[in-house]
mmCIF file with all atom_site columns, C-alpha atoms in Angstrom:
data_model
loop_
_atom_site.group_PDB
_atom_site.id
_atom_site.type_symbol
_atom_site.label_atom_id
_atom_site.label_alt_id
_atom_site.label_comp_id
_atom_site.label_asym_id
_atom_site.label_entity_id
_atom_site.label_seq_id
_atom_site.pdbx_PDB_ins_code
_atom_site.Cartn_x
_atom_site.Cartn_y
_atom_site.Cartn_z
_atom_site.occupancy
_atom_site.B_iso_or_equiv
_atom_site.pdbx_formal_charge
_atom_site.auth_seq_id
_atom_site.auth_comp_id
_atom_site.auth_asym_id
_atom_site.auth_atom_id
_atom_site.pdbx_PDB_model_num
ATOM 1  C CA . UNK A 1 1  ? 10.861  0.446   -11.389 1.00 88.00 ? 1  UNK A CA 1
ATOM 2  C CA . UNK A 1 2  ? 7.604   1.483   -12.032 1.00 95.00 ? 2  UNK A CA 1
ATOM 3  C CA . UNK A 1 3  ? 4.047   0.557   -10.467 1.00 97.00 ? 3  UNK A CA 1
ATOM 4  C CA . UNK A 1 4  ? 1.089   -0.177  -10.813 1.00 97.00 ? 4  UNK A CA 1
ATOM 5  C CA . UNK A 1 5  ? -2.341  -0.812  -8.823  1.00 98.00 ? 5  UNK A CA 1
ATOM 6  C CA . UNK A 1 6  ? -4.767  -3.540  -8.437  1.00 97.00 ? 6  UNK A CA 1
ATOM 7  C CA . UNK A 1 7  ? -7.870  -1.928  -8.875  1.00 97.00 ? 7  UNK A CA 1
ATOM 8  C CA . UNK A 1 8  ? -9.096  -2.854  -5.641  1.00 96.00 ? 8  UNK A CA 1
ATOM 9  C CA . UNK A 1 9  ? -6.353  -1.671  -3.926  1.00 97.00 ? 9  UNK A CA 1
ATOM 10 C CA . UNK A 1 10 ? -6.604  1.758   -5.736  1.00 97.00 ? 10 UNK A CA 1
ATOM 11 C CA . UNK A 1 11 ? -10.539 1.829   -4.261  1.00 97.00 ? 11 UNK A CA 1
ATOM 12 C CA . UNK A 1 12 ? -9.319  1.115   -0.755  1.00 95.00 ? 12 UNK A CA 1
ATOM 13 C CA . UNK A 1 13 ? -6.833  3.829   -1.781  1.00 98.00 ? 13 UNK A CA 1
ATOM 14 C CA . UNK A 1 14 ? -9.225  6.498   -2.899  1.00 98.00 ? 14 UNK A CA 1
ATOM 15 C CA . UNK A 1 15 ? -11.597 5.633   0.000   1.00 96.00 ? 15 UNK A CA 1
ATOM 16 C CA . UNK A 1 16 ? -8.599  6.289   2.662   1.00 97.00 ? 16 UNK A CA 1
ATOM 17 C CA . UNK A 1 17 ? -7.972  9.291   1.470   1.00 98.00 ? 17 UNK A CA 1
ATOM 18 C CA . UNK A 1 18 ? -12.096 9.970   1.781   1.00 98.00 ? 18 UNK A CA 1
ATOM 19 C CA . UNK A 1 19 ? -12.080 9.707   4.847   1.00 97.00 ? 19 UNK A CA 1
ATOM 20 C CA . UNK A 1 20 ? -8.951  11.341  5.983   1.00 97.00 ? 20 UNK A CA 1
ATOM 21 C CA . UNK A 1 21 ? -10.234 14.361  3.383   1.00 98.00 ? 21 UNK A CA 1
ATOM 22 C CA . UNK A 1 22 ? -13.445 14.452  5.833   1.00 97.00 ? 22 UNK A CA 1
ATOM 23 C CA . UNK A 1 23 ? -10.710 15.023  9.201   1.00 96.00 ? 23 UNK A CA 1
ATOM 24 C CA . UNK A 1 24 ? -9.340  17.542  7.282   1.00 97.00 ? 24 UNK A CA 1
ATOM 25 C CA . UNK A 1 25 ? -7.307  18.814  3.938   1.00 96.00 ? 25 UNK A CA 1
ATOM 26 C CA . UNK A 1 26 ? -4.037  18.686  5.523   1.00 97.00 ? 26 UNK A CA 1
ATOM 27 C CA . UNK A 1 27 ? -4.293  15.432  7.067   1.00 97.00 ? 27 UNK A CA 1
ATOM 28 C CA . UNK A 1 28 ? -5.979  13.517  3.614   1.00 97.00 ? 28 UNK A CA 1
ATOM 29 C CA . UNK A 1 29 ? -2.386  15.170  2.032   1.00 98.00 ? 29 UNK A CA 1
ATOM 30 C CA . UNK A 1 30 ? -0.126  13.747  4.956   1.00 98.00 ? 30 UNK A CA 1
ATOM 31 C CA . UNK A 1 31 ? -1.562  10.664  4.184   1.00 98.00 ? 31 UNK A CA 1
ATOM 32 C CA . UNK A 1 32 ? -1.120  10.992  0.548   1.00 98.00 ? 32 UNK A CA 1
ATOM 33 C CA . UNK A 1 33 ? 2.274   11.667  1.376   1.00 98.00 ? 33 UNK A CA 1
ATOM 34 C CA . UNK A 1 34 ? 2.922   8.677   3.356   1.00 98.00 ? 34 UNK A CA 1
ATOM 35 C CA . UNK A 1 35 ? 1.626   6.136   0.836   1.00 98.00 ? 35 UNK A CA 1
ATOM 36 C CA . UNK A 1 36 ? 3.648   7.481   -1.799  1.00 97.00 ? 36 UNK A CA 1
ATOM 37 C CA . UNK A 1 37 ? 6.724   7.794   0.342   1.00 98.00 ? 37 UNK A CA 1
ATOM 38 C CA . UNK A 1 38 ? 5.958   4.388   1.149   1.00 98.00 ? 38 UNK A CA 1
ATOM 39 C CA . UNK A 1 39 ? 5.281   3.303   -2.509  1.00 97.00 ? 39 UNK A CA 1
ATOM 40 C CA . UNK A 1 40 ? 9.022   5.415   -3.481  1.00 97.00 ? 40 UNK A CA 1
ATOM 41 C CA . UNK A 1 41 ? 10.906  3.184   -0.781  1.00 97.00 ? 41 UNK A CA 1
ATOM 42 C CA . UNK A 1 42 ? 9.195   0.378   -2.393  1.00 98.00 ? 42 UNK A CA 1
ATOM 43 C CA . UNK A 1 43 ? 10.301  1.417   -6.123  1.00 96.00 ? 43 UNK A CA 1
ATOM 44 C CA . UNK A 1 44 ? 14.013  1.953   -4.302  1.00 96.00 ? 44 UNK A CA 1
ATOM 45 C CA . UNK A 1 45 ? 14.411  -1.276  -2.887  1.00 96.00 ? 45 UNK A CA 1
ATOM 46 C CA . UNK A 1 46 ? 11.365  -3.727  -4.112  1.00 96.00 ? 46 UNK A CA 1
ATOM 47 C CA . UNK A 1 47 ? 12.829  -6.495  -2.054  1.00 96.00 ? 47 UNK A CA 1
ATOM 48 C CA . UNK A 1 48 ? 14.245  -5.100  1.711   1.00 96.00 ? 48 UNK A CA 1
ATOM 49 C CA . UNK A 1 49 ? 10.785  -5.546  2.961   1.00 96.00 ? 49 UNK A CA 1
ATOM 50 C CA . UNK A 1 50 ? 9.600   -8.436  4.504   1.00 92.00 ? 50 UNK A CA 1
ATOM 51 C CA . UNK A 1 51 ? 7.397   -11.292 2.646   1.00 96.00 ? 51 UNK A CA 1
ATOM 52 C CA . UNK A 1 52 ? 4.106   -11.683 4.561   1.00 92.00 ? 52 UNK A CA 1
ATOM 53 C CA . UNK A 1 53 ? 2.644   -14.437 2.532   1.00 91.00 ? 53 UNK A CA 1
ATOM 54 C CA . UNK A 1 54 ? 4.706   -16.204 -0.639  1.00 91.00 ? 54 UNK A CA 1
ATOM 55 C CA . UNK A 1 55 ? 5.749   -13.490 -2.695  1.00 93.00 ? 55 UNK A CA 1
ATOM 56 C CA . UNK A 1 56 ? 3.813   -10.745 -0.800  1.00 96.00 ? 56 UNK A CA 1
ATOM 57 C CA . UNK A 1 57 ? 5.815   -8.017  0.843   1.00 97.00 ? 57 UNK A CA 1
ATOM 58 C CA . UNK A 1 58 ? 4.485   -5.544  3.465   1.00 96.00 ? 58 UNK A CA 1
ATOM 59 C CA . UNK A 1 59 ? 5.884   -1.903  3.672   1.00 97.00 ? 59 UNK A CA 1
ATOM 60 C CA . UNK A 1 60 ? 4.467   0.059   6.219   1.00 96.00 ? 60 UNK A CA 1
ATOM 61 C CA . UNK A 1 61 ? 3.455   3.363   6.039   1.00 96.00 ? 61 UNK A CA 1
ATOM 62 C CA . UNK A 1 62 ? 4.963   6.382   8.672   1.00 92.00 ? 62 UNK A CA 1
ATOM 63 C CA . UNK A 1 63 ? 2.422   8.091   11.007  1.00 93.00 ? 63 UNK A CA 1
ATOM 64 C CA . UNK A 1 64 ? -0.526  6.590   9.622   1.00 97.00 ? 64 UNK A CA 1
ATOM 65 C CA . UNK A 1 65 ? -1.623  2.433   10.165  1.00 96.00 ? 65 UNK A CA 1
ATOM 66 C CA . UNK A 1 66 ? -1.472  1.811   6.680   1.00 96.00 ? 66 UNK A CA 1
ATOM 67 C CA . UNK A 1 67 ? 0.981   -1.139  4.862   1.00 96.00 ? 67 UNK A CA 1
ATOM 68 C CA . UNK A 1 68 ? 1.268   -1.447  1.419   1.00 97.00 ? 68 UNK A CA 1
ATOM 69 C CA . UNK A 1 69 ? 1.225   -4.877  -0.250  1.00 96.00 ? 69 UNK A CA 1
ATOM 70 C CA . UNK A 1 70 ? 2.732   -5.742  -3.010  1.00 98.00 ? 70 UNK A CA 1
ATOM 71 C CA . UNK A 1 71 ? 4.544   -8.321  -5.395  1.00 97.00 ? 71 UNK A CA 1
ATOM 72 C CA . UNK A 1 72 ? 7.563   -8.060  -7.599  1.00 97.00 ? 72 UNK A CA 1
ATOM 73 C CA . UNK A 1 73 ? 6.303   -8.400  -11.013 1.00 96.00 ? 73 UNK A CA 1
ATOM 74 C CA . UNK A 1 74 ? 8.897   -8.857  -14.100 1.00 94.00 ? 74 UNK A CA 1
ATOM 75 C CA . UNK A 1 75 ? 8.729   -5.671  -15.018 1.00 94.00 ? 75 UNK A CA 1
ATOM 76 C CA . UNK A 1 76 ? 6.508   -3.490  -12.618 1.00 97.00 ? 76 UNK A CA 1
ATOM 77 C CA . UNK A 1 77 ? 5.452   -3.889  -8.932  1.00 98.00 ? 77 UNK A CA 1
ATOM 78 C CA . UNK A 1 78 ? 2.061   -4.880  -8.189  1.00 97.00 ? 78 UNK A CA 1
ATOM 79 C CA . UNK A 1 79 ? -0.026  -2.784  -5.169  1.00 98.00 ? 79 UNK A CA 1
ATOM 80 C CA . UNK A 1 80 ? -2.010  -5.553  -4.185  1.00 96.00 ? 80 UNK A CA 1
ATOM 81 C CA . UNK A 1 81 ? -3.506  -3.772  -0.795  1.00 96.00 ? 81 UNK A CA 1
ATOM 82 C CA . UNK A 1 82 ? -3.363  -0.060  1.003   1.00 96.00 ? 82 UNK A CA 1
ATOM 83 C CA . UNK A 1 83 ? -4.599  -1.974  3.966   1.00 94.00 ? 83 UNK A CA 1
ATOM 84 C CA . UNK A 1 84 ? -5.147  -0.599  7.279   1.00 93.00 ? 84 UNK A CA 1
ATOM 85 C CA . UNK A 1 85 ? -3.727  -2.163  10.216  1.00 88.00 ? 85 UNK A CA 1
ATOM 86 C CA . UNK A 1 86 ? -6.797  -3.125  11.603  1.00 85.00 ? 86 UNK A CA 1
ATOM 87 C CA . UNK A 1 87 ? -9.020  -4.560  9.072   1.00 78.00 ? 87 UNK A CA 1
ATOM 88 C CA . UNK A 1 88 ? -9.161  -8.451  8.911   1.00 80.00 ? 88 UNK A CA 1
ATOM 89 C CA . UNK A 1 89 ? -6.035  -10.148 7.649   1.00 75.00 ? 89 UNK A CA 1
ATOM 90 C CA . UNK A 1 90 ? -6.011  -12.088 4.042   1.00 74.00 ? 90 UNK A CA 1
ATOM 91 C CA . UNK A 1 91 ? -8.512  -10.080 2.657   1.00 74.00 ? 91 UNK A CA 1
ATOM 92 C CA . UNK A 1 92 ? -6.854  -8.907  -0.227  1.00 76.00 ? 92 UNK A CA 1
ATOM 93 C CA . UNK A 1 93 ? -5.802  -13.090 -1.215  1.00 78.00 ? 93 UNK A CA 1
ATOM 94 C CA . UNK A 1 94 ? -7.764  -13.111 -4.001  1.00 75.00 ? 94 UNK A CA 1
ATOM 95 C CA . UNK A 1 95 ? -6.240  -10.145 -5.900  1.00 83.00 ? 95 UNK A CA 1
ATOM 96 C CA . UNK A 1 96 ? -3.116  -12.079 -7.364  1.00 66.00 ? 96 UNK A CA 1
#
């Protein structure tokens, strides 16, 4: 299944990987690795992870505290969020 980004999310996205590209080259690519092995295991099995909020799911990244949220659109999934653990829930609410 193929996806696609809200444009917000891919900002939050691009800054991430910013500011992991300022602790280093190899640690902005680990990261880039995680969200897209994150984002494949999403496209595998778009509904094993767990709904956070109506037809929101959360997948979590490895190594870094990142989730990705998304919905199951008809024909694509939606990246709503790269959210970091820490930043303040239900900020991304208004992107559906």
């Amino acid at each position: 299944m193929k996806y696609v980004f809200h444009p917000e999310a891919l900002a939050e996205y691009a800054l991430a990987v910013q500011y992991y590209t300022e602790q280093g080259v190899e640690v902005a690519q680990a990261f880039i690795n995680a969200v897209e092995n994150a984002i494949y295991r999403i496209r595998e099995s778009p509904t094993r992870w767990v709904i956070i909020d109506e037809d929101v799911r959360r997948c979590l990244t490895h190594k870094f505290p990142y989730g990705i949220l998304y919905t199951i659109e008809e024909d694509y999934i939606l990246v709503l969020a790269v959210m970091h653990w820490n930043r303040e829930p239900g900020y991304w609410k208004n992107r559906k």
